[in-house]
Short mmCIF file of C-alpha atoms in Angstrom, two decimals:
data_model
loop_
_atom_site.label_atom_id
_atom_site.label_comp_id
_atom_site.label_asym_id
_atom_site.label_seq_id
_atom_site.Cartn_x
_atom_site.Cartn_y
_atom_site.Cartn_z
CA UNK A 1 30.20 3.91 5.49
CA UNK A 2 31.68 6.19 7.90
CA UNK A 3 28.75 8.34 8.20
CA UNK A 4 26.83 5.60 9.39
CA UNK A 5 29.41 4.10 11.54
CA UNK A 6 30.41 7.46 13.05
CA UNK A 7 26.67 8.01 13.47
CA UNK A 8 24.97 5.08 13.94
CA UNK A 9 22.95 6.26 17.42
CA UNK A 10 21.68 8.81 15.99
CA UNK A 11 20.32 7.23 12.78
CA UNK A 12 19.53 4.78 15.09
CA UNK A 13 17.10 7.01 17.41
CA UNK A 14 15.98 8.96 13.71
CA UNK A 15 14.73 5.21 12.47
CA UNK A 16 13.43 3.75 15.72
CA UNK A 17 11.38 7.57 15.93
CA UNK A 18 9.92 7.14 12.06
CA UNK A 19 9.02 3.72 13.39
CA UNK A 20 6.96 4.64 15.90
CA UNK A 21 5.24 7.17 13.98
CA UNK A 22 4.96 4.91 11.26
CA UNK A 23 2.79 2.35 13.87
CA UNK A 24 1.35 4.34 15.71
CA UNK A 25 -0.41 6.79 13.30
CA UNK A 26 -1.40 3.53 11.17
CA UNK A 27 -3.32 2.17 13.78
CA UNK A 28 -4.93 5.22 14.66
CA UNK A 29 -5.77 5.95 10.48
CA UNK A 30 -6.96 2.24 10.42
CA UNK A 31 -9.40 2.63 13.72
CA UNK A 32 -10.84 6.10 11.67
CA UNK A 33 -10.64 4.87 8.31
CA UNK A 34 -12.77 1.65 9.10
CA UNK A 35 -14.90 3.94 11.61
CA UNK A 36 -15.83 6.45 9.07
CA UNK A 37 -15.90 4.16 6.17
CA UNK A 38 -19.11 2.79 8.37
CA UNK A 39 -20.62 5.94 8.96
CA UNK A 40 -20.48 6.35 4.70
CA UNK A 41 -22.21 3.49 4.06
CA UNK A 42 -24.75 4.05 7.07
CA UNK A 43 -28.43 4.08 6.49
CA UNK A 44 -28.80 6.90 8.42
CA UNK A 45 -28.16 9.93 6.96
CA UNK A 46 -26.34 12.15 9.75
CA UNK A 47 -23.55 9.47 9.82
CA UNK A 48 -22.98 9.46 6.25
CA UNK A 49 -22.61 13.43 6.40
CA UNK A 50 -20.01 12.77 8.85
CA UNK A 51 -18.28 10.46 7.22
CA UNK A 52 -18.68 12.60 3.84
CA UNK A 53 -17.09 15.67 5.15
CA UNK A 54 -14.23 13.95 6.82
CA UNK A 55 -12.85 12.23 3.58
CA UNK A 56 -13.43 15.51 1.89
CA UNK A 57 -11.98 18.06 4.40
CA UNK A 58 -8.46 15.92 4.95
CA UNK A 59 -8.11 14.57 1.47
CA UNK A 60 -8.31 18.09 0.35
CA UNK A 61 -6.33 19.73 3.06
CA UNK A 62 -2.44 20.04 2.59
CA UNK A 63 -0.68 17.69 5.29
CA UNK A 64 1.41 20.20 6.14
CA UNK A 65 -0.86 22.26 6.93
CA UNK A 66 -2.85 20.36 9.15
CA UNK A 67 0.37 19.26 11.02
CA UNK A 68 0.28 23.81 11.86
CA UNK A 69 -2.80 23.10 12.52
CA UNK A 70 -2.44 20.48 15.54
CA UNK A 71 0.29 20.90 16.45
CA UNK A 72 0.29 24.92 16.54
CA UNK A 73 -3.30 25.27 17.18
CA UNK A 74 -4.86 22.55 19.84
CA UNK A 75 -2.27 23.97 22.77
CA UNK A 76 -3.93 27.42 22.19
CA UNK A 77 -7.47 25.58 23.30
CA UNK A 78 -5.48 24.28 26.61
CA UNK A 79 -4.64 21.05 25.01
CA UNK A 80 -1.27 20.04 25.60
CA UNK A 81 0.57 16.92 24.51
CA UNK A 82 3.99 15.72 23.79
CA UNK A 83 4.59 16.45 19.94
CA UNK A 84 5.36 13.39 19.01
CA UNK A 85 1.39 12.50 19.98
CA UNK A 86 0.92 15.77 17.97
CA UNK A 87 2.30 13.91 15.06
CA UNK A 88 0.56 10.92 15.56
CA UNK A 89 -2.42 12.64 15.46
CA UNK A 90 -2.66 14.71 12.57
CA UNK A 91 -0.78 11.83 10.32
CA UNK A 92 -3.20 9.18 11.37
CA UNK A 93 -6.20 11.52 10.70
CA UNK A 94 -5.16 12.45 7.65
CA UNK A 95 -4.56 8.94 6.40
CA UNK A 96 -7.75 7.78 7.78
CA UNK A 97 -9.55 9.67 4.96
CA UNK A 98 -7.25 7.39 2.62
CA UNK A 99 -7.93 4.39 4.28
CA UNK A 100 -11.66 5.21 4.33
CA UNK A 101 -12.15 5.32 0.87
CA UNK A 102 -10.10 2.29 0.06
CA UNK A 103 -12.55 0.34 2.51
CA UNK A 104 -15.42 1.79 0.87
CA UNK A 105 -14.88 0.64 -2.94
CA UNK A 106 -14.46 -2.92 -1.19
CA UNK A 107 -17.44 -2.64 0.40
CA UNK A 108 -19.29 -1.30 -3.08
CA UNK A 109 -17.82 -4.48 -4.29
CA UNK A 110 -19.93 -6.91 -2.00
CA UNK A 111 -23.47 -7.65 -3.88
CA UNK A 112 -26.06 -5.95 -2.76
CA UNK A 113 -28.25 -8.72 -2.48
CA UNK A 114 -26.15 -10.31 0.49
CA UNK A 115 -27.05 -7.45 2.40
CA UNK A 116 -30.21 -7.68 1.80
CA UNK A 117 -30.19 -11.20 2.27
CA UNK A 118 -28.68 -10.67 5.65
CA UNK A 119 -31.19 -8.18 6.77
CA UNK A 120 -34.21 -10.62 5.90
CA UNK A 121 -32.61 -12.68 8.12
CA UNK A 122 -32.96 -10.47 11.29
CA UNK A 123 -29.26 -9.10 11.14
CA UNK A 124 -28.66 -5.41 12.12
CA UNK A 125 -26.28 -2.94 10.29
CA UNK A 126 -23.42 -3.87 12.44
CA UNK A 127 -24.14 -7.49 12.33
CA UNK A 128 -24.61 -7.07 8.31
CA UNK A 129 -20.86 -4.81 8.30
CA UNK A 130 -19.08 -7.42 10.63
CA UNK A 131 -20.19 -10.36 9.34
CA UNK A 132 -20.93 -10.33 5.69
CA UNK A 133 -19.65 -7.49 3.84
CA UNK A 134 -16.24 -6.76 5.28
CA UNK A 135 -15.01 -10.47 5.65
CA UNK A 136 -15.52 -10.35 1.79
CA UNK A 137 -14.23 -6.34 1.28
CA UNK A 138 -11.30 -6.94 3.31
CA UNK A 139 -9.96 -9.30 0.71
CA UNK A 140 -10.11 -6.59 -2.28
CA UNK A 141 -8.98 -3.99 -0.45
CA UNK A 142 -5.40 -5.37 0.85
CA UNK A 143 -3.42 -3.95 -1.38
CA UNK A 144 -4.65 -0.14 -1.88
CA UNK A 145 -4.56 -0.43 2.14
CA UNK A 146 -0.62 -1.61 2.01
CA UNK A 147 -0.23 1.29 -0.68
CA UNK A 148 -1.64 4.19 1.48
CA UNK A 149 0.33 2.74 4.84
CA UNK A 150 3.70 2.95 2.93
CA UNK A 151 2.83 6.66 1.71
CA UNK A 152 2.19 7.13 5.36
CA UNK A 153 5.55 5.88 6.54
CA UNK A 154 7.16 8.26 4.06
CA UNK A 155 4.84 11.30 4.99
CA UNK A 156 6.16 10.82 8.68
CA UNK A 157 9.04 12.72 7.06
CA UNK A 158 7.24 15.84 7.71
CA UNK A 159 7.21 15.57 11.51
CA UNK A 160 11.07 16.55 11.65
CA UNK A 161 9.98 20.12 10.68
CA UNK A 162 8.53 19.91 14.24
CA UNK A 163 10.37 19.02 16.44
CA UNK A 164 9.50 15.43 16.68
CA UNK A 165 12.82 13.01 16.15
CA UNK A 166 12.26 11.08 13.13
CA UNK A 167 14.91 9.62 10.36
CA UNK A 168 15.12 12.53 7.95
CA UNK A 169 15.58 15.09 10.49
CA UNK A 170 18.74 13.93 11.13
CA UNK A 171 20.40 15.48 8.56
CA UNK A 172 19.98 18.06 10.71
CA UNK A 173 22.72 17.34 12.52
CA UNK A 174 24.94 15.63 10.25
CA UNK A 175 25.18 18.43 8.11
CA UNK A 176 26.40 20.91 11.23
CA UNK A 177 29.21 18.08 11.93
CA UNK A 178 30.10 18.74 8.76
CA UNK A 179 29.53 15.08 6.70
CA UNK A 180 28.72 14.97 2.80
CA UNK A 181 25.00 15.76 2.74
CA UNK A 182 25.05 13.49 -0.25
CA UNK A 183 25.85 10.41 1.80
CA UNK A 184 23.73 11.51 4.66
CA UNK A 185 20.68 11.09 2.51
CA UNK A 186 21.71 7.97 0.91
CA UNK A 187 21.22 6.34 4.45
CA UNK A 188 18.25 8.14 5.19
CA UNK A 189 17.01 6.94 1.75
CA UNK A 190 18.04 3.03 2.82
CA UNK A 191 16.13 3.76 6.49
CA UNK A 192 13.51 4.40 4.60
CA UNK A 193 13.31 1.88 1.94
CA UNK A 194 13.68 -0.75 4.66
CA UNK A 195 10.70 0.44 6.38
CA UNK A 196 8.69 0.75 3.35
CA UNK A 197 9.86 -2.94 2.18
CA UNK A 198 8.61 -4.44 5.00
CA UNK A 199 4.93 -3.12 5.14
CA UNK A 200 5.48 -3.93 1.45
CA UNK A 201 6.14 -7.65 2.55
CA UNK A 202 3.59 -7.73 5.14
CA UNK A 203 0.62 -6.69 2.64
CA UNK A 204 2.30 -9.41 -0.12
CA UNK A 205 1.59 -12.07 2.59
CA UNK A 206 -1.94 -10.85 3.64
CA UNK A 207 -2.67 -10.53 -0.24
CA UNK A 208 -1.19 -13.89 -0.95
CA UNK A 209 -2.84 -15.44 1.97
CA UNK A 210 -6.88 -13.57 1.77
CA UNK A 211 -6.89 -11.78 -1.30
CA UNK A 212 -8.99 -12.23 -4.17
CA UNK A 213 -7.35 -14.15 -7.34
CA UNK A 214 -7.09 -12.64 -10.43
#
């Protein structure tokens, strides 16, 4: 306990930091993911290009690498944000491509017909998306959702490596004062398991609440 007690600010600041990131980044990859899962299912073509090589490029791209990539590579075009914002970014875009695709195999799950059915009845795309198909995707799609935020919160981890204060990075720190590295990580390990446990018991309500019974 004394590592924690002796410490507790600065675990502290590292857990209130992977917080943020956590939030933050998971509204961003929500806004995309639900943006570009749209432009996949769009009947026009361009958009579903767009939305195509988006999921493709980040799924297949190493998040480490695109964190060198934002953070190291948008100052040199003149744009120049705090890193933490750095961080948000590239974590939020990369999960969005995550998030994306679980939206997308709810959608596929919605009959065809009641699309149709919609559009017969003078609805446009949006009005068909908003109205019919993702009231009814959003229910199958709760969990993979939860499953991909949680991996988020944990991939935050990598943000340390640059600069940006987050809960692993403090062992940093710790291990220049000189404290068992063993028991440093065992309270970065329970920072993070309480972080994951809650989105964990937010998406068990949502599920239990909207989801579909099996």
């Amino acid at each position: 306990m004394k590592v924690l007690t002796d410490n507790f600010s600065l675990y502290a600041e590292g857990f209130l930091g992977t917080v943020e990131l956590t939030v933050y980044s998971s509204l961003l990859a929500l806004a995309l993911g639900f943006l570009m899962a749209a432009f996949r299912v769009a009947p026009v073509g361009s958009l579903r290009t767009i939305g195509a090589v988006w999921v493709n490029v980040l799924r297949n791209t190493p998040l480490t690498l695109l964190f060198f990539a934002v953070l190291l590579g948008l100052p040199r075009f003149g744009l120049v944000l705090p890193f933490k914002v750095f961080a948000v970014l590239a974590l939020g875009c990369y999960t969005s491509a995550f998030i994306c695709e679980a939206l997308r195999s709810g959608i596929n799950t919605v009959p065809k017909g009641q699309g149709e059915a919609a559009r017969s009845l003078g609805m446009t795309f949006g009005q068909t998306l908003n109205n019919v198909v993702l009231p009814q995707a959003f229910r199958t799609v709760i969990s993979p959702v939860g499953s991909t935020l949680i991996a988020l919160a944990k991939n935050s981890a990598i943000a340390g490596a640059f600069s940006v204060t987050e809960l692993l990075g403090t062992y940093k720190t710790l291990s220049e004062l000189g404290y068992n590295i063993i028991w440093t990580f065992v309270w970065i390990a329970v920072g993070y398991l309480i972080i994951t446990l809650t989105i964990s018991a937010l998406f068990n309500v949502l599920e239990k609440r909207y989801g579909v019974a099996r």
